[in-house]
Short mmCIF file of C-alpha atoms in Angstrom, two decimals:
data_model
loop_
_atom_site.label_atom_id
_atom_site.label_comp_id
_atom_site.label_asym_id
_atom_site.label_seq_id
_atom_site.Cartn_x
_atom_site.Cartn_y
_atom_site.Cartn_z
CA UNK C 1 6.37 44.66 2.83
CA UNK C 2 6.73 45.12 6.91
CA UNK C 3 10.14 42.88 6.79
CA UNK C 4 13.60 44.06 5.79
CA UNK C 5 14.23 42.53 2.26
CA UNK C 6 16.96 39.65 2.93
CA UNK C 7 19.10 38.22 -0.54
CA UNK C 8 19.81 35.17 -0.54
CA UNK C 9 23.26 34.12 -1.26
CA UNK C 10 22.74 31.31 -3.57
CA UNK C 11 24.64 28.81 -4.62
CA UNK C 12 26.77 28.87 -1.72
CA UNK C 13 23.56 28.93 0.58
CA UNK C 14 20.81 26.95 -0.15
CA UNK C 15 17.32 28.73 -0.36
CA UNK C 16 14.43 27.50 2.15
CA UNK C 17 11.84 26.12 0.12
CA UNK C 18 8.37 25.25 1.17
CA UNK C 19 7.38 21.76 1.51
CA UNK C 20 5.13 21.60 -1.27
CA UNK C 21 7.85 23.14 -3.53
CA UNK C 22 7.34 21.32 -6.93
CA UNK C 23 10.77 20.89 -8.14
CA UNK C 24 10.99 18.14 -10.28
CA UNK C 25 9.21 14.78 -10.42
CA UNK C 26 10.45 11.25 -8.83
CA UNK C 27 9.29 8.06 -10.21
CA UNK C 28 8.76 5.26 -7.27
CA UNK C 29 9.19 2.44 -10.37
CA UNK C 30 8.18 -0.50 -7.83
CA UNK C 31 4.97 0.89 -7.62
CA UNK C 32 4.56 1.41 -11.38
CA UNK C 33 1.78 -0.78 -13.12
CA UNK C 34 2.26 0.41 -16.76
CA UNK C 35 -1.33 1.41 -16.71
CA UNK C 36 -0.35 4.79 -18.66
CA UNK C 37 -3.11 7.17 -17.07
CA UNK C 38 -0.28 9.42 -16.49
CA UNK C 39 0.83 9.76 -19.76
CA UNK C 40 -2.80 9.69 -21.41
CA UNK C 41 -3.92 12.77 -19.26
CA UNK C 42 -0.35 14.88 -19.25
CA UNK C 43 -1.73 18.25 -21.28
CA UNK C 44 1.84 18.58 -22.69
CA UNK C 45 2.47 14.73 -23.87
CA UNK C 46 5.84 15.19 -22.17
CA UNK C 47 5.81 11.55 -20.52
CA UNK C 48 7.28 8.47 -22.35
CA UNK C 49 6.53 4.65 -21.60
CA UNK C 50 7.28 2.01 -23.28
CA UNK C 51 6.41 -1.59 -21.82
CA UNK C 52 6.41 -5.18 -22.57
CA UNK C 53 4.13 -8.38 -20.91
CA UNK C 54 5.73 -11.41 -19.87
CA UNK C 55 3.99 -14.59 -18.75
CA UNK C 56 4.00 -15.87 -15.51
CA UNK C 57 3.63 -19.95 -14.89
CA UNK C 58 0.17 -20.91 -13.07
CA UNK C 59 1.42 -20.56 -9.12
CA UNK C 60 0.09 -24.15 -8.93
CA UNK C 61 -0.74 -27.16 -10.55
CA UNK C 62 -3.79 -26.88 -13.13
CA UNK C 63 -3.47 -23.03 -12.57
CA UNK C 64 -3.97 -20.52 -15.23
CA UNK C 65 -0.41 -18.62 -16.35
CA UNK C 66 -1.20 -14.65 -15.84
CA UNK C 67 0.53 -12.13 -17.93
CA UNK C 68 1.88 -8.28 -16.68
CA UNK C 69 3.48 -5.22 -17.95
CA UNK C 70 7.15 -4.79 -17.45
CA UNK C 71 8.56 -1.54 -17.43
CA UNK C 72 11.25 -0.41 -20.15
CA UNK C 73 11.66 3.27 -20.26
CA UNK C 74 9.63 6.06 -18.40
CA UNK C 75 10.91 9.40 -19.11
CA UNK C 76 10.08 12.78 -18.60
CA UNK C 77 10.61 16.17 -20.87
CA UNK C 78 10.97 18.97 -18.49
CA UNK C 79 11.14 21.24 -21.42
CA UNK C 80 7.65 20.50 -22.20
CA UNK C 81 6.25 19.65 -18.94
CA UNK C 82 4.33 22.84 -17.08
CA UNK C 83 4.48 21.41 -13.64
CA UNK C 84 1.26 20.89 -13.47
CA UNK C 85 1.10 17.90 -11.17
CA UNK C 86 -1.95 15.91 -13.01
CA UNK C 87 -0.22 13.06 -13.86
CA UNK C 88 0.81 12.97 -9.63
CA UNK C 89 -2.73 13.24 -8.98
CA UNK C 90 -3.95 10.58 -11.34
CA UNK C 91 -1.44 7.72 -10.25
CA UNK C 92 -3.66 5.22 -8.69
CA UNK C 93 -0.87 3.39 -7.46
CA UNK C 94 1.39 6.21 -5.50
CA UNK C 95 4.55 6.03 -8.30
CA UNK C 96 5.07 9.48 -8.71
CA UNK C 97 5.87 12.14 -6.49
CA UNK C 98 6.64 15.81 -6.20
CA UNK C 99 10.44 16.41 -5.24
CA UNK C 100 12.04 19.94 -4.13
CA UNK C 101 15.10 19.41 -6.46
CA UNK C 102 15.75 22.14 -8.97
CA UNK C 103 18.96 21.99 -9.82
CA UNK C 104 19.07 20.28 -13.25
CA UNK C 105 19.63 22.77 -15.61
CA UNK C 106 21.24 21.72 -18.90
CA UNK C 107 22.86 23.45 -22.15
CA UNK C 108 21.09 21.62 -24.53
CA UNK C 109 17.06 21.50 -24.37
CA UNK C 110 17.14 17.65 -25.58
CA UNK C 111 19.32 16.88 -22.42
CA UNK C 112 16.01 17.94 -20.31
CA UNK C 113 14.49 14.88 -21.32
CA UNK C 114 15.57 12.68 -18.17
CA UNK C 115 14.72 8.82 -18.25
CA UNK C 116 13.84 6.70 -15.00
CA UNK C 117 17.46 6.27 -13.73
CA UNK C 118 17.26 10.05 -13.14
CA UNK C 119 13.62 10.06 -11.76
CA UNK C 120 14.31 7.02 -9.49
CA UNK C 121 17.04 9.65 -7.71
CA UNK C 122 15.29 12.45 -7.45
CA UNK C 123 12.44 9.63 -6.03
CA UNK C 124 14.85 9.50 -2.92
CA UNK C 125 14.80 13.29 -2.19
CA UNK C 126 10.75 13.36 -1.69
CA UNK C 127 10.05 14.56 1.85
CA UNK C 128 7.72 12.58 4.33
CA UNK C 129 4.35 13.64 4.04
CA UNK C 130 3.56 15.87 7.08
CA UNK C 131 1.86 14.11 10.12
CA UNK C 132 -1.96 14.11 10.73
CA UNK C 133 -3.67 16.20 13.12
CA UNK C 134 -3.95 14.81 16.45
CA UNK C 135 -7.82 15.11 15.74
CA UNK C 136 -8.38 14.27 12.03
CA UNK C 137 -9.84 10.85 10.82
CA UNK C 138 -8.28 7.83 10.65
CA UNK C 139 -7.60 6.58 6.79
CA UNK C 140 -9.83 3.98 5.69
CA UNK C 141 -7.56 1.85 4.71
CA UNK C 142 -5.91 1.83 7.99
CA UNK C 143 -9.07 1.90 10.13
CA UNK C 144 -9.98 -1.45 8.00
CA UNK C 145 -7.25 -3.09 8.35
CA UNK C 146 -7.38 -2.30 11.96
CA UNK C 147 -10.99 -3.62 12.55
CA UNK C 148 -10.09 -6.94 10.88
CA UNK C 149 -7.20 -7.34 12.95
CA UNK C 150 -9.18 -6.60 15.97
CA UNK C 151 -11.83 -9.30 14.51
CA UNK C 152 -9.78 -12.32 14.40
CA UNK C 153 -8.08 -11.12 17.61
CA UNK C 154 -11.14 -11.84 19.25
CA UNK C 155 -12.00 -14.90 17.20
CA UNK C 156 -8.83 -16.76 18.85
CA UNK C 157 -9.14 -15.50 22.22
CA UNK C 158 -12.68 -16.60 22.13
CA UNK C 159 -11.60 -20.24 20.75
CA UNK C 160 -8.12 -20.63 23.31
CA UNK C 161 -10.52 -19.39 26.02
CA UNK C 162 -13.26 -21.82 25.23
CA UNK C 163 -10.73 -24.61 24.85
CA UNK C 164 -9.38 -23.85 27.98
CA UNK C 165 -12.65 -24.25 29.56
CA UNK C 166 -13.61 -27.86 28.74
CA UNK C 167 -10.18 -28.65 29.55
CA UNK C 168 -10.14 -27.93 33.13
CA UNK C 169 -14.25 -28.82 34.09
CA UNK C 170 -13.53 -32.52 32.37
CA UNK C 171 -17.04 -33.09 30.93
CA UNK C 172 -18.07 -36.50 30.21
CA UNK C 173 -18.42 -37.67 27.08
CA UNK C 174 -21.21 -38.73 24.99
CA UNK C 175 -20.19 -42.46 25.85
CA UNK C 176 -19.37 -42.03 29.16
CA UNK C 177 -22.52 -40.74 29.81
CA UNK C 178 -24.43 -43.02 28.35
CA UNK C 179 -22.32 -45.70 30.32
CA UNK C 180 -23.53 -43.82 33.77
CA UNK C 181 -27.32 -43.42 31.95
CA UNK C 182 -27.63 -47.50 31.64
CA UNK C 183 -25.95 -48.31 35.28
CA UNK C 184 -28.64 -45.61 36.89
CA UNK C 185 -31.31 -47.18 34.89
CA UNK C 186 -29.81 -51.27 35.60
CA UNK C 187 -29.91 -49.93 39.61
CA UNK C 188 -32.98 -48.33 39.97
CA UNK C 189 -34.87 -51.60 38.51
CA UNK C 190 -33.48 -53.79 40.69
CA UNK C 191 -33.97 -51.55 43.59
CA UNK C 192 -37.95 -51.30 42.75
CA UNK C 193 -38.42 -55.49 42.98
CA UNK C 194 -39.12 -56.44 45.80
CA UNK C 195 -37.15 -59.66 47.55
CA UNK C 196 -40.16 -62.25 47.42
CA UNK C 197 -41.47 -61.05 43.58
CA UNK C 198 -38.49 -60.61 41.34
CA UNK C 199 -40.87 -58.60 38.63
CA UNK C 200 -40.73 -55.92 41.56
CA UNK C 201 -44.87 -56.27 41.60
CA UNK C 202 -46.94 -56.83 44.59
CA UNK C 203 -49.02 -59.88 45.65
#
């Protein structure tokens, strides 16, 4: 109420729109599992998916063939949908996302229905999610994957430096020292007899 009220002079500029905005949504279809969670918990029923399984051969011999969902048509009625974002935050596999586009107004309501084509463009005009703060937690994901590689790190230095090691002292073998064992034992014997009584006993 302080500021001096500014208009916008749109189309020919562009408005500033928060980073959040929720324009429209943009289907990531790679990521896409078919597992229809999205369209089971959409209040309006404005999401469409249709699917098929295919088989795929045993990846080796004696294997067992596995089946998946393919993808045929994922679409999206923006003249239902209430922008919501549940079916966004129910996507267990990151395939949907909120993009800042609003500029897809048509002259017939049916037109609003826009299939994946559509969605996989708008996919491309998602912003980067903003950066942590320098003191928040590290994801858990990350931080595993981080440990494990740390793990095995230190499993092969351990194993190169160890190798290393016997390398460079040369230690003797298991035969090798039994061969010096016996000539220690052979010398020592004949040392102990004496020159007059070969059995080495006194007189």
């Amino acid at each position: 109420m302080t500021r001096k009220t500014v208009t916008e002079q749109y189309p020919d500029t562009q408005p500033d729109l928060a980073p959040r905005t929720r324009g429209v949504i943009g289907l990531f279809e790679e990521n896409c599992t078919v597992c229809m969670l999205c369209a089971r918990e959409c209040p309006d029923w404005c999401i469409y998916i249709d699917s098929h399984k295919e088989t795929i051969p045993a990846a080796s011999p004696g294997g067992r063939e596995r089946s998946r969902n393919v993808l045929d048509r994922f679409a999206i009625d923006f003249a239902l949908c209430m922008y919501c974002g549940i079916c966004i935050e129910v996507c267990p596999f990151d395939a949907l996302f909120w993009s800042p586009e609003f500029e897809y107004a048509e002259t017939d309501i049916h037109e609003l229905t826009h299939e994946r084509d559509k969605l996989r463009e708008w996919m491309w005009t998602v912003p980067a999610p903003p950066a942590l703060d320098p003191g928040a937690e590290e994801p858990k994901e990350i931080a595993a994957a981080r440990k494990t590689a740390e793990k095995l790190a230190a499993a092969q230095a351990t194993q190169t430096t160890a190798t290393g090691q016997a390398t460079s002292t040369g230690q003797p073998t298991a035969t090798g020292q039994a061969t010096a064992t016996g000539q220690a034992t052979s010398t020592g014997e004949a040392a102990s007899a004496g020159p007059d009584d070969p059995q080495g006993g006194e007189a």
